[in-house]
mmCIF file of N, CA and C in Angstrom:
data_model
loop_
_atom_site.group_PDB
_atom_site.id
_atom_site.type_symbol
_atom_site.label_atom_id
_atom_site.label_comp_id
_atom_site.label_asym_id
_atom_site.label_seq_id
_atom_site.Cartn_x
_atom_site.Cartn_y
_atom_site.Cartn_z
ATOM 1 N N UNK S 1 74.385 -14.408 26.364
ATOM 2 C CA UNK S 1 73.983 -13.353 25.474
ATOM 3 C C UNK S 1 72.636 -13.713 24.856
ATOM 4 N N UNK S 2 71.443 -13.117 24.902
ATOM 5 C CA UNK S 2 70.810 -13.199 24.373
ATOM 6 C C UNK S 2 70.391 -12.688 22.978
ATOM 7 N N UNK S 3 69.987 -12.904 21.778
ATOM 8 C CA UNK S 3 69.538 -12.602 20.736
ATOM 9 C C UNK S 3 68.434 -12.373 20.285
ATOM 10 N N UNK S 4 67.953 -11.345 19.481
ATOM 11 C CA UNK S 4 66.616 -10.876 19.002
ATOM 12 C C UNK S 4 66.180 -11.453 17.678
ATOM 13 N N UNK S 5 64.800 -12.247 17.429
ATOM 14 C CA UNK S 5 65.051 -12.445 15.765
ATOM 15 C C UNK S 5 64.473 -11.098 15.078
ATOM 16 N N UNK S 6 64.886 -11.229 13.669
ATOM 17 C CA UNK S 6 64.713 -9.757 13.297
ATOM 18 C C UNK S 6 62.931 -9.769 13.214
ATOM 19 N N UNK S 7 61.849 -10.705 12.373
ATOM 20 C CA UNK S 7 60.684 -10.994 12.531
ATOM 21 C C UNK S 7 59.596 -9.947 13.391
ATOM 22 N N UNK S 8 59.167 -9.858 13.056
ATOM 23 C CA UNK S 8 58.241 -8.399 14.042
ATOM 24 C C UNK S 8 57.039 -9.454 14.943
ATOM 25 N N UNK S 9 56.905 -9.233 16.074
ATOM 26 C CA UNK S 9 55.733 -10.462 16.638
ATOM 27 C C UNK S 9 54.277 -10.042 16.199
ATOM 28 N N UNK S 10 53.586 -10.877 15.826
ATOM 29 C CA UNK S 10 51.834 -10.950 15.197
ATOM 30 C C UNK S 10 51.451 -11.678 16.036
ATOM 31 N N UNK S 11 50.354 -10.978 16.887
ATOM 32 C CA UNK S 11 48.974 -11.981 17.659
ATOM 33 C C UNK S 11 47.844 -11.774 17.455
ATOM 34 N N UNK S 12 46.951 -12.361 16.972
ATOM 35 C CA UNK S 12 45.862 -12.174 16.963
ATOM 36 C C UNK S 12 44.680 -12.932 17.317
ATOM 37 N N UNK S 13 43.234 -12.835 17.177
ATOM 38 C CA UNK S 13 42.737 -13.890 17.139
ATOM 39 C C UNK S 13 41.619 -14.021 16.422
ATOM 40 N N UNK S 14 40.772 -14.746 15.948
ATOM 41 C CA UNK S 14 39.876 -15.275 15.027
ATOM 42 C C UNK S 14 38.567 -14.263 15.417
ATOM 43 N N UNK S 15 38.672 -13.644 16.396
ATOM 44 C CA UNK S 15 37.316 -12.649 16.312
ATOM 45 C C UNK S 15 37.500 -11.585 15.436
ATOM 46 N N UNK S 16 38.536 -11.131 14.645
ATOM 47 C CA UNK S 16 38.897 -10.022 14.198
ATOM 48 C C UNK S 16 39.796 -10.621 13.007
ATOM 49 N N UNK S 17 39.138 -11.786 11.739
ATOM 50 C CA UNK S 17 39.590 -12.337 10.676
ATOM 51 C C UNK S 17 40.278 -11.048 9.478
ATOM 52 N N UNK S 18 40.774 -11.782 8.576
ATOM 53 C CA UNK S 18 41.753 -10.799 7.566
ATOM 54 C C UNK S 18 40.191 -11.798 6.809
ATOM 55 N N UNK S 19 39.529 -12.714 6.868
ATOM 56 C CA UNK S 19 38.686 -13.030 5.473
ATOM 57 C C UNK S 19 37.997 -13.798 6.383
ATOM 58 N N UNK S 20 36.461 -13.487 6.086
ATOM 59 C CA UNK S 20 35.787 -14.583 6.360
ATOM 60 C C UNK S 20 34.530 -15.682 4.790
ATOM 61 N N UNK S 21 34.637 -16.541 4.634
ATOM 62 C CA UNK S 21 34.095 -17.338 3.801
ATOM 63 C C UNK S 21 33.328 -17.783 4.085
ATOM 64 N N UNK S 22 31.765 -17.460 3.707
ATOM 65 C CA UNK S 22 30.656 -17.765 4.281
ATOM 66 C C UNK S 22 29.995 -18.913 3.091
ATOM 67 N N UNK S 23 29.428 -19.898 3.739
ATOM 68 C CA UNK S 23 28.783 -21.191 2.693
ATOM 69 C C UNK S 23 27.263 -21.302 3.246
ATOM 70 N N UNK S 24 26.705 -22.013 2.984
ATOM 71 C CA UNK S 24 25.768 -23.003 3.704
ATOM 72 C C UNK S 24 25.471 -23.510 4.572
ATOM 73 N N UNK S 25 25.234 -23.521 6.182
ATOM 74 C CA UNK S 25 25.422 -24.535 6.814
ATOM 75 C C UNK S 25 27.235 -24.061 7.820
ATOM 76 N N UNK S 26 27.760 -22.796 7.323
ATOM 77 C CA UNK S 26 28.918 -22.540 8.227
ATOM 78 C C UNK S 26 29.807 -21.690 7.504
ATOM 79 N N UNK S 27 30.915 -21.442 7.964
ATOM 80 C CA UNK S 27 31.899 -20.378 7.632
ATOM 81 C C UNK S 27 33.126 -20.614 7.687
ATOM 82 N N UNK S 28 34.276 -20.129 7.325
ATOM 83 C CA UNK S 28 35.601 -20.375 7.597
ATOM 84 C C UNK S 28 36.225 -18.742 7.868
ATOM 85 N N UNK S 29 36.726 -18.752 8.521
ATOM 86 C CA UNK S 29 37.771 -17.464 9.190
ATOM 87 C C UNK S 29 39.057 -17.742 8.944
ATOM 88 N N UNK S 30 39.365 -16.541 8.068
ATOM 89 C CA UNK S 30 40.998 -17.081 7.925
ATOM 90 C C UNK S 30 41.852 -15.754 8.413
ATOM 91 N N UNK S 31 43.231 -16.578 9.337
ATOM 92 C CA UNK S 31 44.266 -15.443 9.190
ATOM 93 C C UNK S 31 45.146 -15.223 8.751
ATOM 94 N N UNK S 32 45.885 -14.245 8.149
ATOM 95 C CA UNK S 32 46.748 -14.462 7.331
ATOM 96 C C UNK S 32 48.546 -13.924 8.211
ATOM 97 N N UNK S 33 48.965 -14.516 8.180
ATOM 98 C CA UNK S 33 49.900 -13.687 9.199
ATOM 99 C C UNK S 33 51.448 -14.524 9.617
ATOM 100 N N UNK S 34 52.540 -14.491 9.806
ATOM 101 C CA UNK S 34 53.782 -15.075 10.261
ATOM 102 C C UNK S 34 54.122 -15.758 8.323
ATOM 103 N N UNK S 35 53.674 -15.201 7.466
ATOM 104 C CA UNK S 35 54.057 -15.911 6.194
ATOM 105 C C UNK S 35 53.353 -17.201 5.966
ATOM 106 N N UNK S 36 51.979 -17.600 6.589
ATOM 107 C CA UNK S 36 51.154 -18.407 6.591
ATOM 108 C C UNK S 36 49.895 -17.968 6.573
ATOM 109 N N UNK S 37 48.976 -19.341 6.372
ATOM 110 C CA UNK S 37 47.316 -19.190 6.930
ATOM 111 C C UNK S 37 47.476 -19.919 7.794
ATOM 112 N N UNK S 38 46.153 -19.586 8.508
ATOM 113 C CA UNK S 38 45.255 -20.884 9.423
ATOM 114 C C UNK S 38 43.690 -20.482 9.752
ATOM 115 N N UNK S 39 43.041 -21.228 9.209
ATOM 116 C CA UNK S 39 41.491 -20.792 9.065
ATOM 117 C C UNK S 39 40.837 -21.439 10.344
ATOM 118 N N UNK S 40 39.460 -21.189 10.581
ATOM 119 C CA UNK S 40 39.043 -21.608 11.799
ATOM 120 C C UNK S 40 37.538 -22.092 11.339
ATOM 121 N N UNK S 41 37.579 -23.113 10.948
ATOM 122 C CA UNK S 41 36.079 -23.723 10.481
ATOM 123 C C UNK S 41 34.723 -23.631 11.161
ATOM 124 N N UNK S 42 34.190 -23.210 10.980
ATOM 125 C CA UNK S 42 32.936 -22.949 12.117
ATOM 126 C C UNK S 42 31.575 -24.040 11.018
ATOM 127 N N UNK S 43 31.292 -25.350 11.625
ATOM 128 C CA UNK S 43 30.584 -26.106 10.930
ATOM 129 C C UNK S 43 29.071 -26.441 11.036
ATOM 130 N N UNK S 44 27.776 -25.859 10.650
ATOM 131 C CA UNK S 44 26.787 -26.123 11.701
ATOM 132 C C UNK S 44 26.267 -27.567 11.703
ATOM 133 N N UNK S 45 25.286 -28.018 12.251
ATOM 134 C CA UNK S 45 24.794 -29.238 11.926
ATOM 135 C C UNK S 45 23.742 -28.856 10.422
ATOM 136 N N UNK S 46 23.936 -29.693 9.927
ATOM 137 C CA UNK S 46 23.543 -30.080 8.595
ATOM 138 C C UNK S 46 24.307 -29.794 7.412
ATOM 139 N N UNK S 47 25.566 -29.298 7.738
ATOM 140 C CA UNK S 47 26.713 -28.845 6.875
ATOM 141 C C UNK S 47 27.284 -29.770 6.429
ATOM 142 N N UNK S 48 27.795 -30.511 5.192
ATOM 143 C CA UNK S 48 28.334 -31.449 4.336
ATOM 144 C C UNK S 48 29.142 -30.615 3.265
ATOM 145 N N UNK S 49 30.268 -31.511 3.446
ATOM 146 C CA UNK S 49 31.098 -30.580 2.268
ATOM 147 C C UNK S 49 30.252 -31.131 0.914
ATOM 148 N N UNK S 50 30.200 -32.319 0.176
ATOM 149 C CA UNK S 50 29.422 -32.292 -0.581
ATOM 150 C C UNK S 50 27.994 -31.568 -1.100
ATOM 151 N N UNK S 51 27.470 -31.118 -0.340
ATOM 152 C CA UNK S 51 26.321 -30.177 -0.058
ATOM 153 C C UNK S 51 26.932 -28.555 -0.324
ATOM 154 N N UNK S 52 27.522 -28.324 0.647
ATOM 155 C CA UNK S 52 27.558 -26.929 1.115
ATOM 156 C C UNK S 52 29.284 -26.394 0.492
ATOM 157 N N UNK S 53 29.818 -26.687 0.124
ATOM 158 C CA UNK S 53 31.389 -26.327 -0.834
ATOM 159 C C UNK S 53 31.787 -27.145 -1.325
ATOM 160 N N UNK S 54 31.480 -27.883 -2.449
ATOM 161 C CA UNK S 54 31.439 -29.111 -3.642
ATOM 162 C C UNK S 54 31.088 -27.448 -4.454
ATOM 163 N N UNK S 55 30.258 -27.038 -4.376
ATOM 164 C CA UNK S 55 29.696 -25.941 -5.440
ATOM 165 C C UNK S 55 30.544 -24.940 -5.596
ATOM 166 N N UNK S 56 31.207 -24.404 -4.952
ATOM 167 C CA UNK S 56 32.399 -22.912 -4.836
ATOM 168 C C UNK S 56 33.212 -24.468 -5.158
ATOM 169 N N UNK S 57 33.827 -25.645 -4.951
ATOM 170 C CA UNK S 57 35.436 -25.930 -5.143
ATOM 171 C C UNK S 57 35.548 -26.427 -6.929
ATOM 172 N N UNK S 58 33.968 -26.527 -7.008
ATOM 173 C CA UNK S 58 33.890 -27.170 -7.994
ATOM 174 C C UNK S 58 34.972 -28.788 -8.579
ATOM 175 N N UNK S 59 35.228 -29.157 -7.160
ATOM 176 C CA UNK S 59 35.833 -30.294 -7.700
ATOM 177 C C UNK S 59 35.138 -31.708 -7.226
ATOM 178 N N UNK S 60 35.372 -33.242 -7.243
ATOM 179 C CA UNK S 60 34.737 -34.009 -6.953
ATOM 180 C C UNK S 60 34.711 -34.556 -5.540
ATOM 181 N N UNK S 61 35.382 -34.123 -4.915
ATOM 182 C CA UNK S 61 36.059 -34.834 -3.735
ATOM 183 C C UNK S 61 36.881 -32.950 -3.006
ATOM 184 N N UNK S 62 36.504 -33.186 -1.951
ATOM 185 C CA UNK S 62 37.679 -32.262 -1.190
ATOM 186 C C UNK S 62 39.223 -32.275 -1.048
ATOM 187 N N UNK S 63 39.719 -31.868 -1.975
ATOM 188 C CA UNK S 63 40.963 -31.743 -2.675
ATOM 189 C C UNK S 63 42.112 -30.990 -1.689
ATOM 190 N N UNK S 64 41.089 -29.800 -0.649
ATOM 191 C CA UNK S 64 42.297 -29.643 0.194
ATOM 192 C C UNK S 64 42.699 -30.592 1.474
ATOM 193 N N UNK S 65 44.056 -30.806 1.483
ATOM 194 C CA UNK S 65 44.861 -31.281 2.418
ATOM 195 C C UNK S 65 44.353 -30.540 3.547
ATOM 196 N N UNK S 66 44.192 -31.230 5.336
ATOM 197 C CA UNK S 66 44.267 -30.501 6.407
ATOM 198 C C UNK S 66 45.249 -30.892 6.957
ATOM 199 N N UNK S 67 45.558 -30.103 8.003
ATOM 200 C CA UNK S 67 46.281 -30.386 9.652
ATOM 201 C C UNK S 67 45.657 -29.460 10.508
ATOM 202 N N UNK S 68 44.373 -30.247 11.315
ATOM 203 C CA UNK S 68 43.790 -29.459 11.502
ATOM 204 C C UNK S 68 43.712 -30.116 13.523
ATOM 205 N N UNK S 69 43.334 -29.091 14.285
ATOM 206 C CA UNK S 69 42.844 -29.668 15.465
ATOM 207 C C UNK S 69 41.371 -29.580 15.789
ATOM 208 N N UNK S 70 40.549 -30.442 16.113
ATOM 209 C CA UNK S 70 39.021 -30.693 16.629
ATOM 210 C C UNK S 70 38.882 -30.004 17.791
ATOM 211 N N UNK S 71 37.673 -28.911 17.886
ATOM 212 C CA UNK S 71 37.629 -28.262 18.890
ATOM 213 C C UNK S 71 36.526 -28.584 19.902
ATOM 214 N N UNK S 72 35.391 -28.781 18.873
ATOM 215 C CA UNK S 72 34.578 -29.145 19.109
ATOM 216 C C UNK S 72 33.278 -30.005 17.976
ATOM 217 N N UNK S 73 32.672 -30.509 18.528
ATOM 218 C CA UNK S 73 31.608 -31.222 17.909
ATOM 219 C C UNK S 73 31.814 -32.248 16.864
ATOM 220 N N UNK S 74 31.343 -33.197 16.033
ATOM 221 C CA UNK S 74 31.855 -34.402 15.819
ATOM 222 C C UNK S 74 31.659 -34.231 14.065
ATOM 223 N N UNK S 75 32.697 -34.768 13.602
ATOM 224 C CA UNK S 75 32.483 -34.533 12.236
ATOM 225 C C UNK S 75 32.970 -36.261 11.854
ATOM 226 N N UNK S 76 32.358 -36.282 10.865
ATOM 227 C CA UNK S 76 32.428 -37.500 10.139
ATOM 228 C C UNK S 76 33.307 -37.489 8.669
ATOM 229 N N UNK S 77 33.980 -38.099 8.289
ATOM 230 C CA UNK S 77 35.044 -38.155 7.310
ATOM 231 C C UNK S 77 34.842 -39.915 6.230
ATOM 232 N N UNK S 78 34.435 -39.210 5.293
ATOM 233 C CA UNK S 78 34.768 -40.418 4.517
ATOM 234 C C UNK S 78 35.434 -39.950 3.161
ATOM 235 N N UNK S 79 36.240 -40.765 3.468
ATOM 236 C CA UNK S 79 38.005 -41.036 2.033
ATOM 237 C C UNK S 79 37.579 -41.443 0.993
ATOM 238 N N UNK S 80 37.824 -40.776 -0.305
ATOM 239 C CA UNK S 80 37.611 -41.771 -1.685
ATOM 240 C C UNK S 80 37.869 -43.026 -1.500
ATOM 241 N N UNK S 81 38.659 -43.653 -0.934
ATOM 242 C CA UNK S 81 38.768 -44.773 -1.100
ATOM 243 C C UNK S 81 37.915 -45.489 0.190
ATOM 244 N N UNK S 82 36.991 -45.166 0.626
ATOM 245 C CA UNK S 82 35.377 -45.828 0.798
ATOM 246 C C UNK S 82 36.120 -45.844 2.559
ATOM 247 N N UNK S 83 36.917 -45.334 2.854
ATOM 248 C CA UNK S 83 37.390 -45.266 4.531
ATOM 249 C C UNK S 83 36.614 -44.096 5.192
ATOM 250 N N UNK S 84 35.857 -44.919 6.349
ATOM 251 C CA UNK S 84 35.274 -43.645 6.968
ATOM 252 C C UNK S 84 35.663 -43.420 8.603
ATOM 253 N N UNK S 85 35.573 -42.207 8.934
ATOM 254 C CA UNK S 85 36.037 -42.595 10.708
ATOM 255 C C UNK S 85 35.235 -40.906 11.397
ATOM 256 N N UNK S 86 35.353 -41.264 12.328
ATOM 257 C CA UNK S 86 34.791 -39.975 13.390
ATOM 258 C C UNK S 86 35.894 -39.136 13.641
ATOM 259 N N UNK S 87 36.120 -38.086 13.898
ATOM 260 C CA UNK S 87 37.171 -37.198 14.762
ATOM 261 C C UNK S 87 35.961 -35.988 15.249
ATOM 262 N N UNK S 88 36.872 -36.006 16.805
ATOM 263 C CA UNK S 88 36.337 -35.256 17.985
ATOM 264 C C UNK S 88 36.840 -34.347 18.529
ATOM 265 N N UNK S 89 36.148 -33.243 19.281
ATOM 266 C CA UNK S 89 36.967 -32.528 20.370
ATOM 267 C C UNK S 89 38.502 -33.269 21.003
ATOM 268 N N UNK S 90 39.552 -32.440 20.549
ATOM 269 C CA UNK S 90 40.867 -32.952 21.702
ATOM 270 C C UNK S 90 41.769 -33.507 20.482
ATOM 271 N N UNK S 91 41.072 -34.079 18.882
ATOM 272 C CA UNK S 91 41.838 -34.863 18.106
ATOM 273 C C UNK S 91 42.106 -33.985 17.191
ATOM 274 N N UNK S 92 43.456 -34.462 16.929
ATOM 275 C CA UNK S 92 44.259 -34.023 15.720
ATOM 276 C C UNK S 92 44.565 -34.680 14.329
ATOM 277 N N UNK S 93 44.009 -34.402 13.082
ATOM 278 C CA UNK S 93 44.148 -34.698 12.242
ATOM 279 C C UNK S 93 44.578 -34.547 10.921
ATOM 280 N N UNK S 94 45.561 -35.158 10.017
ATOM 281 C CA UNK S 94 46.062 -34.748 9.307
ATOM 282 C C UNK S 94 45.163 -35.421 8.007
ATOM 283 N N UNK S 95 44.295 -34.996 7.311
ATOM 284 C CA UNK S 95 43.756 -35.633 5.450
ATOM 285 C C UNK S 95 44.337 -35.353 4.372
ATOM 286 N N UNK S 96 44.207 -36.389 3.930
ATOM 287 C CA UNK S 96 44.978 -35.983 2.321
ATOM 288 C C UNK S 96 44.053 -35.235 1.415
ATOM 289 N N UNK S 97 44.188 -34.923 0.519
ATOM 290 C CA UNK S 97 43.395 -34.539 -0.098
ATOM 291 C C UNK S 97 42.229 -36.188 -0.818
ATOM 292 N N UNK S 98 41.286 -35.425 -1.370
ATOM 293 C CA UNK S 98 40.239 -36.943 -1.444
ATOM 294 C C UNK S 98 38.964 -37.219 -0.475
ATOM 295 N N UNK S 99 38.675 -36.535 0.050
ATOM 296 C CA UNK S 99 37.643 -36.630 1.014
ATOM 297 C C UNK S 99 36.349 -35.714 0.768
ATOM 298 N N UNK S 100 35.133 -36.536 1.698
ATOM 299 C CA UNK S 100 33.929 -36.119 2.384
ATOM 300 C C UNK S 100 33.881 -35.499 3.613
ATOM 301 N N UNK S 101 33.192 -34.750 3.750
ATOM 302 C CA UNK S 101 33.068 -34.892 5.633
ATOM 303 C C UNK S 101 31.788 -34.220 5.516
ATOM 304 N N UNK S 102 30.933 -34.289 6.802
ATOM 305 C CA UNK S 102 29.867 -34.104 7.621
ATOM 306 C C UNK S 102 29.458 -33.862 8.923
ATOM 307 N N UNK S 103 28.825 -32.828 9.303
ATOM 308 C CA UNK S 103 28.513 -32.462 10.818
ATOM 309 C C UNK S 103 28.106 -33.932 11.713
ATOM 310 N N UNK S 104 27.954 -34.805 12.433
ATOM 311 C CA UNK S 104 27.412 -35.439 12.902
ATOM 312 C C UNK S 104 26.864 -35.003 14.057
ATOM 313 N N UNK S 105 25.295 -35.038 14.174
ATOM 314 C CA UNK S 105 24.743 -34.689 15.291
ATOM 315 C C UNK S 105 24.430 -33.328 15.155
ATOM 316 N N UNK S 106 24.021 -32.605 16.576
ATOM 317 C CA UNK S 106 23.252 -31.872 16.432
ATOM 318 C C UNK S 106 24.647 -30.432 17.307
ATOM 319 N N UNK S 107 25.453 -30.488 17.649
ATOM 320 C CA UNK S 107 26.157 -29.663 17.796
ATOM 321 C C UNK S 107 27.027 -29.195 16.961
ATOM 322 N N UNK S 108 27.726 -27.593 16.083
ATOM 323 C CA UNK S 108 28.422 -27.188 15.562
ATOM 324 C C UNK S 108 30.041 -27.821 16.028
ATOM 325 N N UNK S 109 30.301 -28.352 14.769
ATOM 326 C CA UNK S 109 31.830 -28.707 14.695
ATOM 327 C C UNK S 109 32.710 -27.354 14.387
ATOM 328 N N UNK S 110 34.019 -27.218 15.301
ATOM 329 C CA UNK S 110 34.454 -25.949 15.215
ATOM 330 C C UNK S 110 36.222 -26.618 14.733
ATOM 331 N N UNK S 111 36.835 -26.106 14.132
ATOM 332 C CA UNK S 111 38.145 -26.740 13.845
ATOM 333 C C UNK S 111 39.339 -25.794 13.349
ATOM 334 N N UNK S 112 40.500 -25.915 13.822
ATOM 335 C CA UNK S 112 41.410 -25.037 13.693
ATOM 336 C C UNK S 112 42.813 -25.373 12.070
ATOM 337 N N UNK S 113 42.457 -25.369 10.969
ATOM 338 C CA UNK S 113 43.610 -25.808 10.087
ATOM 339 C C UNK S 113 44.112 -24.716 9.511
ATOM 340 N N UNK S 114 45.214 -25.827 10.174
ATOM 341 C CA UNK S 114 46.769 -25.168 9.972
ATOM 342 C C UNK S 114 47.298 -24.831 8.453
ATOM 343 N N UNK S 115 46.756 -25.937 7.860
ATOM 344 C CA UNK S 115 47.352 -26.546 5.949
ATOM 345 C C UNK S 115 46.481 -26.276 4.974
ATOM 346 N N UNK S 116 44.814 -26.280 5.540
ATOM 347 C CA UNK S 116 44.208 -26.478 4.123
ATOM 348 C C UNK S 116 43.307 -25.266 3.695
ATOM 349 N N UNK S 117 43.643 -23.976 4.539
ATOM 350 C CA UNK S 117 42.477 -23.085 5.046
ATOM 351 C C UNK S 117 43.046 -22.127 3.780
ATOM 352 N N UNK S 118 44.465 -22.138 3.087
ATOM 353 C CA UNK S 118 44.657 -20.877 2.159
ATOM 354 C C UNK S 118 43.381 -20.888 1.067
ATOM 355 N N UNK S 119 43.109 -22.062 0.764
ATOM 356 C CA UNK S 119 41.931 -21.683 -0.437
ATOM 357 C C UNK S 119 40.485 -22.494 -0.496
ATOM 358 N N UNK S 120 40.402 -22.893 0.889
ATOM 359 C CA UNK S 120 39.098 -23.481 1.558
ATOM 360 C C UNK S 120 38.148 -22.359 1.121
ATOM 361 N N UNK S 121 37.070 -23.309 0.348
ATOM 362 C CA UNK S 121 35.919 -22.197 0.345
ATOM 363 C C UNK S 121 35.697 -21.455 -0.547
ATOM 364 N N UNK S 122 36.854 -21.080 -1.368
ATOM 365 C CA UNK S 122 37.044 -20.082 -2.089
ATOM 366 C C UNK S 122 36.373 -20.567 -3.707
ATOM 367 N N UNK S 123 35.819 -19.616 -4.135
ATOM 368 C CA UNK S 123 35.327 -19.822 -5.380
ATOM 369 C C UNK S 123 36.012 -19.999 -6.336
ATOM 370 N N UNK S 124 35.606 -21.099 -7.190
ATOM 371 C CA UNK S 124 36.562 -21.569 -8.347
ATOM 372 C C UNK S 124 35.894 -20.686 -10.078
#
């Protein structure tokens, strides 16, 4: 016997956002949909969160949590607590809240989060 859930199915995709959040240096696309977000970071080179959304979060450090996947281009991450590391195309990463990050190089970092995209960006 098969069963139906009651849930109505939602597909969509990031060309056709419920919000887009435009900064400095890149954008975030968010969708809103299944009783969740998930935003889609679009990062250019010379984009720094300290730089370019330190000013809208108004806080000291990047406070939102990710779970995010690397799509493309290389971003650099450094932790309040003075830890720094690379993540790339193919990697998956989960941050706590407490962080830096930065475009590295000369190609747009593109990134898919799952966790931290409800109020990424957003003006405080």
């Amino acid at each position: 016997m098969t069963t139906r859930s009651a849930q109505a199915v939602d597909h969509r995709g990031f060309d056709n956002p419920d919000e887009v959040r435009q900064f400095e240096h890149g954008r975030s696309e968010v969708l809103h949909m299944g009783g969740g977000t998930i935003g889609r970071h679009v990062l250019h080179p010379g984009w720094r969160w300290r730089d370019d959304v330190k000013p809208l979060a108004g806080t000291e450090w990047c406070e939102a949590p990710h779970f995010q996947y690397h799509v493309a281009g290389t971003l650099h991450v450094q932790m309040s607590d003075g830890t720094e590391f690379d993540l790339g195309p193919g990697t998956v990463s989960s941050l706590p809240a407490g962080h830096d990050a930065w475009v590295a190089g000369d190609e747009d970092v593109v990134l898919v989060d799952w966790y931290g995209a409800s109020d990424y960006a957003k003006r405080r």
